[in-house]
């Protein structure tokens, strides 16, 4: 082994887990020395990605559900008084972090590669909003009149509002979530005395012995701690499910009976309906409308400008207008481009995006329409010398049928063991309203001035804390139950779905 190698040793009772950090020989993974009997395995460090008012009522856990508060205070406590005697965790003083309290009783971060991340803060503080959203879904306090600028208004709460929370930050804005940080967090959580681990991180090996989450969850299980993990957002491909070890409770996403739609009125008198979240009230009856292709800049092609990519549009042609754009991965912020050069907003065409049935949040007036409606809008811009339109503020509608499994949710069969069914269960993961960080605008796009205490997010990351919350609820009534017993109780009492 090179003398410059940096290594991390994390012990789980008598078992050592070693993950490499850097500077190991390329063939070291095949060189496990026989003399090092204490080494169970050597695993290369990899980075993984991060995968409400209505959802708890929808799944049948209303605010008035029976609670075992006496036991709950011993297991997950009620947010009042000192932490439980069994608690061994801690909370330090970090940048932009106000410290812990009797609700948040633990906060740690792990950045073992030592690489600086100028887009993040070296502390447990959440700059992306993902961790804030998931933790409040699981154990958030009861907050009346929660909404996103009036949308999805209601009482926000977690499954177990009386639960205590300990956070372990392992994901970083520029790098994602590394294996060695994940393992360190599992080790710390088990040592600190948590009862349930919720981890909304996808990816990893199909081999149970080399995946950081499967290894960490296994040792947590040995200490009586159940791990609930997200299934991943790589659907609808077969065998795309992540976190499929049999000792993990793997959660796929489902939709609830709620949609967000944006109506558009064209100058021709025709009304069309799109999807997405636009919180803006129109300032005029109608705005001039132009297609992105017709607004192409001198250094751009009509094809590029049709997608409203950065630098493709002529500001003089866009100023004061709504723009009809097509959507691909490179132009996910079309309305940001339009707004940034003086435009009003965008009508965006994308069958592919709509197939995933999630509501995009816009930083300027906007809506997403299917290809058929999009082509109709495009033809309208050519049919008159003065095309015009107005995009109204998004409104909430009922969706049927529900629940449903969205395209993005990863599917089985289990790539690790075909005879073990995965995912285990589905839970609400589409357009979920929960708490959000004050350090990021709603879209994260340049020029976005929208900030909110709550926002809508979609993904199996949002589904995971729903089931982790159910696990905490079950454990509050049955504190002696094993992870397997809790998992069995949840899976055998869930409702069957036709999908």
Short mmCIF file of C-alpha atoms in Angstrom, two decimals:
data_model
loop_
_atom_site.label_atom_id
_atom_site.label_comp_id
_atom_site.label_asym_id
_atom_site.label_seq_id
_atom_site.Cartn_x
_atom_site.Cartn_y
_atom_site.Cartn_z
CA UNK A 1 0.00 0.00 0.00
CA UNK A 2 1.32 3.46 -0.86
CA UNK A 3 2.42 5.51 2.10
CA UNK A 4 0.38 8.44 0.81
CA UNK A 5 -2.90 6.53 0.95
CA UNK A 6 -5.63 8.14 3.02
CA UNK A 7 -7.97 5.67 4.67
CA UNK A 8 -10.99 5.67 6.92
CA UNK A 9 -11.64 2.95 9.48
CA UNK A 10 -15.19 2.62 10.72
CA UNK A 11 -15.94 -0.13 13.20
CA UNK A 12 -19.26 -1.86 13.70
CA UNK A 13 -18.65 -3.85 16.88
CA UNK A 14 -16.09 -6.46 15.81
CA UNK A 15 -16.34 -5.80 12.06
CA UNK A 16 -14.16 -3.23 10.32
CA UNK A 17 -15.27 -1.47 7.15
CA UNK A 18 -12.52 0.20 5.16
CA UNK A 19 -13.11 2.50 2.21
CA UNK A 20 -10.39 3.99 0.07
CA UNK A 21 -10.07 7.73 -0.35
CA UNK A 22 -7.28 8.32 -2.89
CA UNK A 23 -3.83 7.33 -4.14
CA UNK A 24 -4.30 3.54 -3.89
CA UNK A 25 -2.73 1.39 -6.64
CA UNK A 26 -5.17 0.56 -9.44
CA UNK A 27 -4.78 -3.16 -8.78
CA UNK A 28 -5.09 -2.87 -5.00
CA UNK A 29 -8.67 -4.08 -4.96
CA UNK A 30 -7.42 -7.42 -6.27
CA UNK A 31 -4.50 -7.43 -3.79
CA UNK A 32 -6.22 -7.95 -0.44
CA UNK A 33 -3.25 -9.13 1.65
CA UNK A 34 -3.68 -12.47 3.39
CA UNK A 35 -1.78 -11.09 6.36
CA UNK A 36 -4.51 -8.48 6.97
CA UNK A 37 -7.08 -10.84 8.46
CA UNK A 38 -8.92 -7.93 10.06
CA UNK A 39 -9.82 -6.54 6.63
CA UNK A 40 -13.23 -7.77 5.56
CA UNK A 41 -13.30 -5.94 2.22
CA UNK A 42 -11.84 -3.01 0.32
CA UNK A 43 -14.34 -0.92 -1.64
CA UNK A 44 -13.66 2.00 -4.00
CA UNK A 45 -15.30 5.25 -2.91
CA UNK A 46 -18.07 6.39 -5.28
CA UNK A 47 -20.49 9.31 -5.32
CA UNK A 48 -24.27 8.97 -5.42
CA UNK A 49 -27.14 11.37 -6.13
CA UNK A 50 -30.13 12.56 -4.16
CA UNK A 51 -33.05 11.06 -5.47
CA UNK A 52 -47.23 17.33 3.52
CA UNK A 53 -50.64 19.03 3.57
CA UNK A 54 -52.46 16.30 1.71
CA UNK A 55 -50.29 13.18 1.52
CA UNK A 56 -50.77 11.92 5.09
CA UNK A 57 -54.55 12.17 4.87
CA UNK A 58 -54.39 10.47 1.48
CA UNK A 59 -52.53 7.43 2.86
CA UNK A 60 -54.85 7.14 5.85
CA UNK A 61 -52.84 8.66 8.71
CA UNK A 62 -54.89 11.73 9.67
CA UNK A 63 -53.88 14.22 12.32
CA UNK A 64 -56.43 12.68 14.71
CA UNK A 65 -54.89 9.19 14.44
CA UNK A 66 -54.39 7.37 17.73
CA UNK A 67 -51.04 8.16 19.36
CA UNK A 68 -49.10 6.35 22.06
CA UNK A 69 -47.43 9.47 23.41
CA UNK A 70 -46.08 7.87 26.59
CA UNK A 71 -44.10 5.29 24.65
CA UNK A 72 -43.46 7.69 21.80
CA UNK A 73 -41.63 10.03 24.13
CA UNK A 74 -39.26 7.22 25.03
CA UNK A 75 -38.73 6.16 21.44
CA UNK A 76 -38.88 9.30 19.34
CA UNK A 77 -39.93 11.78 22.04
CA UNK A 78 -42.27 14.70 21.73
CA UNK A 79 -39.99 17.67 21.16
CA UNK A 80 -40.25 18.97 24.74
CA UNK A 81 -37.85 18.61 27.65
CA UNK A 82 -34.32 17.21 27.47
CA UNK A 83 -33.32 14.49 24.97
CA UNK A 84 -33.85 10.86 26.03
CA UNK A 85 -31.28 9.40 28.42
CA UNK A 86 -30.19 6.88 25.80
CA UNK A 87 -29.21 9.65 23.37
CA UNK A 88 -25.45 9.88 22.76
CA UNK A 89 -25.48 12.30 19.84
CA UNK A 90 -24.18 15.83 19.77
CA UNK A 91 -24.60 19.16 18.06
CA UNK A 92 -21.69 21.47 17.32
CA UNK A 93 -21.39 25.13 16.38
CA UNK A 94 -21.10 25.65 12.64
CA UNK A 95 -21.34 28.38 10.03
CA UNK A 96 -24.91 29.60 9.42
CA UNK A 97 -26.21 27.05 11.93
CA UNK A 98 -28.19 28.24 14.92
CA UNK A 99 -27.67 25.03 16.87
CA UNK A 100 -29.87 22.25 18.16
CA UNK A 101 -32.91 22.35 20.41
CA UNK A 102 -35.27 19.86 21.96
CA UNK A 103 -36.68 18.98 18.52
CA UNK A 104 -33.44 18.84 16.54
CA UNK A 105 -31.24 16.93 18.96
CA UNK A 106 -28.37 15.98 16.66
CA UNK A 107 -26.63 17.53 13.66
CA UNK A 108 -23.41 16.37 12.04
CA UNK A 109 -21.77 16.58 8.63
CA UNK A 110 -19.32 14.29 6.87
CA UNK A 111 -16.88 15.48 4.18
CA UNK A 112 -14.05 12.98 4.41
CA UNK A 113 -12.53 13.64 0.99
CA UNK A 114 -11.45 17.07 2.21
CA UNK A 115 -12.29 18.71 -1.12
CA UNK A 116 -13.63 22.27 -0.91
CA UNK A 117 -17.13 22.94 -2.21
CA UNK A 118 -17.70 26.65 -2.86
CA UNK A 119 -21.38 25.96 -3.60
CA UNK A 120 -22.02 24.54 -0.13
CA UNK A 121 -21.39 25.30 3.55
CA UNK A 122 -19.12 23.11 5.66
CA UNK A 123 -21.77 22.47 8.28
CA UNK A 124 -25.02 20.49 8.69
CA UNK A 125 -26.88 23.40 7.06
CA UNK A 126 -29.01 22.41 4.05
CA UNK A 127 -28.37 24.72 1.09
CA UNK A 128 -30.34 22.65 -1.47
CA UNK A 129 -33.59 22.10 0.43
CA UNK A 130 -33.70 18.32 -0.08
CA UNK A 131 -32.89 17.35 3.50
CA UNK A 132 -35.21 19.97 4.96
CA UNK A 133 -38.07 18.71 2.80
CA UNK A 134 -37.60 15.02 3.64
CA UNK A 135 -37.07 15.49 7.38
CA UNK A 136 -40.17 17.66 7.74
CA UNK A 137 -42.20 15.06 5.83
CA UNK A 138 -41.15 12.44 8.36
CA UNK A 139 -41.29 14.34 11.63
CA UNK A 140 -42.30 17.94 11.02
CA UNK A 141 -44.32 19.79 13.62
CA UNK A 142 -47.95 20.70 12.93
CA UNK A 143 -48.01 23.96 10.93
CA UNK A 144 -51.43 25.40 9.98
CA UNK A 145 -51.94 27.38 6.78
CA UNK A 146 -48.83 26.00 5.10
CA UNK A 147 -48.66 26.55 1.34
CA UNK A 148 -46.53 27.46 -1.63
CA UNK A 149 -47.70 31.01 -2.34
CA UNK A 150 -51.25 29.87 -1.55
CA UNK A 151 -51.08 26.57 -3.45
CA UNK A 152 -51.62 23.22 -1.66
CA UNK A 153 -52.81 25.16 1.37
CA UNK A 154 -53.49 23.19 4.52
CA UNK A 155 -51.94 21.95 7.74
CA UNK A 156 -48.45 20.58 7.17
CA UNK A 157 -47.17 17.86 9.49
CA UNK A 158 -44.98 14.81 9.60
CA UNK A 159 -46.12 11.28 10.31
CA UNK A 160 -44.94 11.63 13.90
CA UNK A 161 -44.87 15.36 14.71
CA UNK A 162 -43.68 14.54 18.23
CA UNK A 163 -40.53 12.83 16.95
CA UNK A 164 -37.05 14.10 17.65
CA UNK A 165 -34.76 14.57 14.65
CA UNK A 166 -31.04 13.99 14.16
CA UNK A 167 -29.53 14.98 10.81
CA UNK A 168 -26.38 13.60 9.20
CA UNK A 169 -25.33 15.58 6.14
CA UNK A 170 -23.45 13.48 3.57
CA UNK A 171 -24.48 15.11 0.28
CA UNK A 172 -22.75 18.16 -1.13
CA UNK A 173 -23.89 20.57 -3.83
CA UNK A 174 -20.95 20.02 -6.20
CA UNK A 175 -20.05 16.40 -5.43
CA UNK A 176 -23.13 14.42 -4.47
CA UNK A 177 -22.99 11.81 -1.72
CA UNK A 178 -19.85 9.70 -1.27
CA UNK A 179 -19.71 6.13 0.01
CA UNK A 180 -17.27 6.90 2.79
CA UNK A 181 -19.42 9.76 4.08
CA UNK A 182 -22.52 7.55 3.95
CA UNK A 183 -20.80 4.79 5.93
CA UNK A 184 -19.52 7.29 8.49
CA UNK A 185 -23.04 8.65 8.93
CA UNK A 186 -24.54 5.19 9.43
CA UNK A 187 -21.87 4.48 12.04
CA UNK A 188 -22.58 7.75 13.84
CA UNK A 189 -26.36 7.31 13.75
CA UNK A 190 -26.15 3.82 15.20
CA UNK A 191 -23.77 5.01 17.92
CA UNK A 192 -25.93 8.01 18.78
CA UNK A 193 -29.01 5.87 19.42
CA UNK A 194 -31.47 6.60 16.62
CA UNK A 195 -34.53 4.37 16.19
CA UNK A 196 -35.22 4.81 12.47
CA UNK A 197 -32.90 5.76 9.61
CA UNK A 198 -34.41 7.45 6.56
CA UNK A 199 -32.02 7.79 3.62
CA UNK A 200 -33.22 9.33 0.36
CA UNK A 201 -30.12 8.56 -1.70
CA UNK A 202 -30.18 6.35 -4.80
CA UNK A 203 -27.51 4.45 -6.67
CA UNK A 204 -24.96 1.91 -5.57
CA UNK A 205 -23.90 -1.59 -6.40
CA UNK A 206 -26.19 -4.51 -7.13
CA UNK A 207 -23.86 -6.49 -4.88
CA UNK A 208 -25.03 -6.28 -1.28
CA UNK A 209 -21.47 -6.64 0.03
CA UNK A 210 -20.09 -3.57 -1.75
CA UNK A 211 -22.90 -0.99 -1.60
CA UNK A 212 -22.37 1.57 1.16
CA UNK A 213 -26.07 1.87 1.97
CA UNK A 214 -26.63 -1.90 2.07
CA UNK A 215 -23.57 -2.34 4.32
CA UNK A 216 -24.55 0.51 6.62
CA UNK A 217 -28.16 -0.66 6.79
CA UNK A 218 -27.06 -4.21 7.61
CA UNK A 219 -25.08 -3.09 10.64
CA UNK A 220 -27.90 -0.77 11.69
CA UNK A 221 -30.26 -3.75 11.49
CA UNK A 222 -27.96 -5.76 13.77
CA UNK A 223 -28.39 -2.99 16.34
CA UNK A 224 -32.17 -3.04 16.01
CA UNK A 225 -32.46 0.01 13.76
CA UNK A 226 -34.66 -0.15 10.66
CA UNK A 227 -33.41 1.59 7.50
CA UNK A 228 -35.91 3.00 5.02
CA UNK A 229 -34.45 4.02 1.64
CA UNK A 230 -35.63 5.45 -1.68
CA UNK A 231 -35.94 3.15 -4.68
CA UNK A 232 -34.47 5.65 -7.16
CA UNK A 233 -35.74 7.85 -9.98
CA UNK A 234 -34.54 5.83 -12.97
CA UNK A 235 -37.88 4.41 -14.09
CA UNK A 236 -39.58 3.05 -16.00
CA UNK A 237 -36.66 0.77 -17.01
CA UNK A 238 -36.74 -2.77 -15.66
CA UNK A 239 -34.39 -3.61 -12.78
CA UNK A 240 -33.62 0.06 -12.22
CA UNK A 241 -34.40 -0.14 -8.49
CA UNK A 242 -31.71 0.93 -6.01
CA UNK A 243 -31.29 0.03 -2.33
CA UNK A 244 -32.62 -3.46 -2.91
CA UNK A 245 -30.94 -5.39 -0.10
CA UNK A 246 -33.52 -7.55 1.71
CA UNK A 247 -32.87 -5.87 5.08
CA UNK A 248 -33.76 -2.42 3.67
CA UNK A 249 -37.35 -1.19 3.39
CA UNK A 250 -37.25 0.11 -0.20
CA UNK A 251 -39.80 2.75 -1.18
CA UNK A 252 -41.04 3.61 -4.67
CA UNK A 253 -43.10 6.71 -5.44
CA UNK A 254 -46.80 7.10 -6.10
CA UNK A 255 -48.98 10.07 -6.93
CA UNK A 256 -51.85 11.46 -4.91
CA UNK A 257 -55.17 12.95 -6.01
CA UNK A 258 -53.82 16.44 -6.71
CA UNK A 259 -52.63 18.23 -9.86
CA UNK A 260 -51.44 21.76 -10.59
CA UNK A 261 -52.57 23.33 -13.85
CA UNK A 262 -52.01 26.63 -15.59
CA UNK A 263 -54.59 28.04 -17.99
CA UNK A 264 -53.53 30.06 -21.03
CA UNK A 265 -55.78 32.40 -22.99
CA UNK A 266 -54.73 33.07 -26.58
CA UNK A 267 -55.54 36.26 -28.44
CA UNK A 268 -57.61 34.19 -30.88
CA UNK A 269 -60.05 33.45 -28.06
CA UNK A 270 -58.89 29.85 -27.58
CA UNK A 271 -58.16 28.62 -24.05
CA UNK A 272 -55.60 25.89 -23.41
CA UNK A 273 -54.42 24.16 -20.25
CA UNK A 274 -50.88 23.36 -19.24
CA UNK A 275 -49.17 21.95 -16.17
CA UNK A 276 -46.70 23.28 -13.64
CA UNK A 277 -46.53 25.77 -10.80
CA UNK A 278 -46.59 29.45 -11.71
CA UNK A 279 -47.35 31.71 -8.76
CA UNK A 280 -47.60 34.94 -10.76
CA UNK A 281 -50.74 36.96 -11.43
CA UNK A 282 -50.78 38.55 -14.90
CA UNK A 283 -50.29 42.30 -15.03
CA UNK A 284 -52.02 42.70 -18.40
CA UNK A 285 -54.99 41.25 -20.23
CA UNK A 286 -52.74 39.97 -23.04
CA UNK A 287 -49.03 39.99 -23.88
CA UNK A 288 -47.41 39.80 -27.32
CA UNK A 289 -46.44 36.19 -28.15
CA UNK A 290 -43.51 34.97 -30.25
CA UNK A 291 -42.01 31.54 -30.93
CA UNK A 292 -38.43 30.93 -29.89
CA UNK A 293 -37.50 30.08 -33.47
CA UNK A 294 -38.80 33.46 -34.67
CA UNK A 295 -36.83 35.20 -31.91
CA UNK A 296 -33.49 33.68 -32.92
CA UNK A 297 -30.44 35.86 -32.38
CA UNK A 298 -27.96 36.69 -35.12
CA UNK A 299 -25.46 34.13 -33.83
CA UNK A 300 -27.98 31.32 -33.38
CA UNK A 301 -29.95 28.94 -35.57
CA UNK A 302 -33.74 28.76 -35.54
CA UNK A 303 -33.44 25.17 -34.31
CA UNK A 304 -31.42 26.16 -31.23
CA UNK A 305 -33.62 29.18 -30.56
CA UNK A 306 -36.74 27.00 -30.66
CA UNK A 307 -35.51 25.49 -27.37
CA UNK A 308 -34.81 28.92 -25.87
CA UNK A 309 -31.32 27.93 -24.78
CA UNK A 310 -29.07 30.55 -23.23
CA UNK A 311 -27.65 32.94 -25.82
CA UNK A 312 -29.93 31.72 -28.61
CA UNK A 313 -32.57 34.49 -28.44
CA UNK A 314 -32.49 38.11 -29.56
CA UNK A 315 -33.33 40.30 -26.53
CA UNK A 316 -34.93 42.94 -28.76
CA UNK A 317 -37.39 40.40 -30.16
CA UNK A 318 -38.18 38.89 -26.74
CA UNK A 319 -38.57 42.04 -24.63
CA UNK A 320 -42.07 42.34 -23.17
CA UNK A 321 -43.28 39.12 -24.81
CA UNK A 322 -44.30 35.63 -23.89
CA UNK A 323 -42.19 33.07 -25.77
CA UNK A 324 -43.23 29.66 -27.05
CA UNK A 325 -40.34 27.22 -26.41
CA UNK A 326 -39.68 23.54 -26.78
CA UNK A 327 -38.12 21.65 -23.89
CA UNK A 328 -35.13 19.35 -23.67
CA UNK A 329 -32.57 18.65 -20.95
CA UNK A 330 -30.48 21.66 -21.94
CA UNK A 331 -33.37 24.10 -21.72
CA UNK A 332 -34.99 23.07 -18.45
CA UNK A 333 -34.82 26.73 -17.42
CA UNK A 334 -36.33 28.22 -20.57
CA UNK A 335 -38.37 30.78 -18.66
CA UNK A 336 -35.19 31.86 -16.86
CA UNK A 337 -33.52 32.59 -20.19
CA UNK A 338 -36.58 34.47 -21.43
CA UNK A 339 -36.96 36.46 -18.21
CA UNK A 340 -33.25 37.24 -18.09
CA UNK A 341 -33.33 39.10 -21.41
CA UNK A 342 -36.51 41.06 -20.77
CA UNK A 343 -39.23 38.60 -21.70
CA UNK A 344 -42.38 37.99 -19.67
CA UNK A 345 -42.54 34.19 -19.49
CA UNK A 346 -42.81 31.00 -21.52
CA UNK A 347 -45.26 28.44 -22.88
CA UNK A 348 -43.19 25.27 -23.03
CA UNK A 349 -43.91 22.20 -25.15
CA UNK A 350 -42.81 18.79 -23.85
CA UNK A 351 -44.61 15.46 -24.01
CA UNK A 352 -41.58 13.84 -22.37
CA UNK A 353 -41.69 16.07 -19.30
CA UNK A 354 -45.44 15.64 -18.89
CA UNK A 355 -45.03 11.85 -19.01
CA UNK A 356 -43.27 12.05 -15.66
CA UNK A 357 -46.33 13.74 -14.09
CA UNK A 358 -44.40 16.14 -11.88
CA UNK A 359 -45.08 19.86 -11.63
CA UNK A 360 -42.20 22.10 -12.64
CA UNK A 361 -41.94 25.27 -10.58
CA UNK A 362 -41.45 28.36 -12.76
CA UNK A 363 -39.41 31.43 -11.85
CA UNK A 364 -41.50 33.54 -14.26
CA UNK A 365 -45.01 33.06 -15.69
CA UNK A 366 -44.98 29.68 -17.41
CA UNK A 367 -46.73 26.43 -18.17
CA UNK A 368 -45.91 23.14 -19.91
CA UNK A 369 -48.19 21.79 -22.64
CA UNK A 370 -48.15 18.56 -24.62
CA UNK A 371 -46.82 18.35 -28.17
CA UNK A 372 -50.27 18.58 -29.77
CA UNK A 373 -51.19 21.77 -27.93
CA UNK A 374 -47.68 23.09 -28.43
CA UNK A 375 -47.94 22.72 -32.18
CA UNK A 376 -51.31 24.47 -32.07
CA UNK A 377 -49.68 27.41 -30.25
CA UNK A 378 -46.82 27.44 -32.75
CA UNK A 379 -49.25 27.55 -35.68
CA UNK A 380 -51.16 30.34 -33.99
CA UNK A 381 -48.00 32.48 -33.81
CA UNK A 382 -47.72 32.13 -37.60
CA UNK A 383 -51.39 32.79 -38.35
CA UNK A 384 -51.48 36.46 -37.38
CA UNK A 385 -49.15 39.44 -37.35
CA UNK A 386 -49.99 40.18 -33.71
CA UNK A 387 -50.19 36.88 -31.78
CA UNK A 388 -50.85 37.35 -28.08
CA UNK A 389 -51.53 35.33 -24.94
CA UNK A 390 -51.70 35.47 -21.17
CA UNK A 391 -50.70 32.80 -18.63
CA UNK A 392 -52.86 32.74 -15.53
CA UNK A 393 -51.76 31.81 -12.05
CA UNK A 394 -51.65 28.06 -11.38
CA UNK A 395 -54.69 26.48 -9.77
CA UNK A 396 -55.07 23.17 -7.95
CA UNK A 397 -57.27 20.38 -9.36
CA UNK A 398 -58.29 16.88 -8.37
CA UNK A 399 -56.60 14.00 -10.15
CA UNK A 400 -58.14 10.61 -10.85
CA UNK A 401 -57.34 7.79 -10.69
CA UNK A 402 -55.04 7.91 -7.70
CA UNK A 403 -52.76 6.54 -6.44
CA UNK A 404 -50.64 5.91 -9.52
CA UNK A 405 -46.99 5.03 -10.10
CA UNK A 406 -45.20 7.79 -12.04
CA UNK A 407 -42.79 6.99 -14.85
CA UNK A 408 -39.73 8.23 -12.95
CA UNK A 409 -40.07 5.75 -10.07
CA UNK A 410 -37.56 2.90 -10.41
CA UNK A 411 -38.90 -0.58 -11.10
CA UNK A 412 -37.98 -4.17 -10.35
CA UNK A 413 -37.16 -6.97 -10.75
CA UNK A 414 -34.47 -6.86 -8.09
CA UNK A 415 -31.06 -6.82 -9.86
CA UNK A 416 -29.37 -8.24 -6.76
CA UNK A 417 -31.70 -11.18 -6.08
CA UNK A 418 -34.45 -11.98 -8.56
CA UNK A 419 -36.34 -14.04 -5.98
CA UNK A 420 -36.65 -11.08 -3.56
CA UNK A 421 -39.31 -8.57 -4.62
CA UNK A 422 -38.26 -4.93 -4.79
CA UNK A 423 -39.35 -2.19 -4.35
CA UNK A 424 -41.17 -3.20 -1.18
CA UNK A 425 -43.88 -0.55 -1.16
CA UNK A 426 -45.00 2.73 -2.73
CA UNK A 427 -45.79 5.98 -0.92
CA UNK A 428 -46.64 9.54 -1.98
CA UNK A 429 -43.77 11.06 -3.93
CA UNK A 430 -45.33 13.38 -6.52
CA UNK A 431 -45.83 17.10 -5.83
CA UNK A 432 -45.35 16.77 -2.08
CA UNK A 433 -45.53 19.98 -0.04
CA UNK A 434 -43.03 20.17 2.83
CA UNK A 435 -40.57 22.58 4.45
CA UNK A 436 -37.80 24.23 2.43
CA UNK A 437 -34.49 25.95 3.09
CA UNK A 438 -34.32 29.77 3.21
CA UNK A 439 -30.89 29.62 1.54
CA UNK A 440 -32.16 28.76 -1.94
CA UNK A 441 -34.78 30.20 -4.26
CA UNK A 442 -37.60 27.88 -5.29
CA UNK A 443 -35.94 27.00 -8.61
CA UNK A 444 -32.30 27.74 -7.88
CA UNK A 445 -32.18 29.51 -11.24
CA UNK A 446 -30.39 32.80 -11.78
CA UNK A 447 -32.73 35.71 -11.20
CA UNK A 448 -35.35 33.79 -9.25
CA UNK A 449 -36.66 35.97 -6.41
CA UNK A 450 -39.13 33.41 -5.04
CA UNK A 451 -38.38 32.17 -1.52
CA UNK A 452 -40.78 30.15 0.59
CA UNK A 453 -40.89 28.20 3.85
CA UNK A 454 -42.58 25.38 1.91
CA UNK A 455 -42.26 23.97 -1.58
CA UNK A 456 -43.39 21.12 -3.81
CA UNK A 457 -40.93 18.35 -4.66
CA UNK A 458 -41.23 15.00 -6.45
CA UNK A 459 -39.19 11.81 -6.32
CA UNK A 460 -38.73 8.59 -4.42
CA UNK A 461 -36.78 10.83 -2.01
CA UNK A 462 -40.14 12.27 -0.98
CA UNK A 463 -41.77 8.82 -0.74
CA UNK A 464 -39.06 7.44 1.55
CA UNK A 465 -39.78 9.62 4.62
CA UNK A 466 -43.48 8.78 4.39
CA UNK A 467 -42.66 5.14 5.11
CA UNK A 468 -39.92 6.03 7.59
CA UNK A 469 -42.58 8.02 9.41
CA UNK A 470 -44.90 5.03 9.42
CA UNK A 471 -42.03 2.92 10.81
CA UNK A 472 -41.54 5.45 13.62
CA UNK A 473 -45.28 5.42 14.29
CA UNK A 474 -45.32 1.60 14.53
CA UNK A 475 -42.26 1.59 16.77
CA UNK A 476 -43.90 4.06 19.14
CA UNK A 477 -46.52 1.38 19.90
CA UNK A 478 -44.11 -1.57 19.74
CA UNK A 479 -40.68 -0.38 20.92
CA UNK A 480 -39.34 -3.92 21.29
CA UNK A 481 -40.14 -4.96 17.72
CA UNK A 482 -37.24 -5.82 15.44
CA UNK A 483 -36.66 -4.09 12.07
CA UNK A 484 -38.00 -7.23 10.37
CA UNK A 485 -41.18 -7.16 12.45
CA UNK A 486 -41.78 -3.47 11.70
CA UNK A 487 -41.16 -4.04 7.99
CA UNK A 488 -43.51 -7.02 7.96
CA UNK A 489 -46.25 -5.07 9.73
CA UNK A 490 -46.04 -2.25 7.19
CA UNK A 491 -45.96 -4.49 4.11
CA UNK A 492 -48.78 -6.75 5.24
CA UNK A 493 -51.14 -3.90 6.13
CA UNK A 494 -50.63 -1.65 3.12
CA UNK A 495 -53.39 -1.20 0.56
CA UNK A 496 -53.18 -3.03 -2.75
CA UNK A 497 -52.87 -0.88 -5.87
CA UNK A 498 -53.98 -1.78 -9.38
CA UNK A 499 -50.70 -0.49 -10.82
#
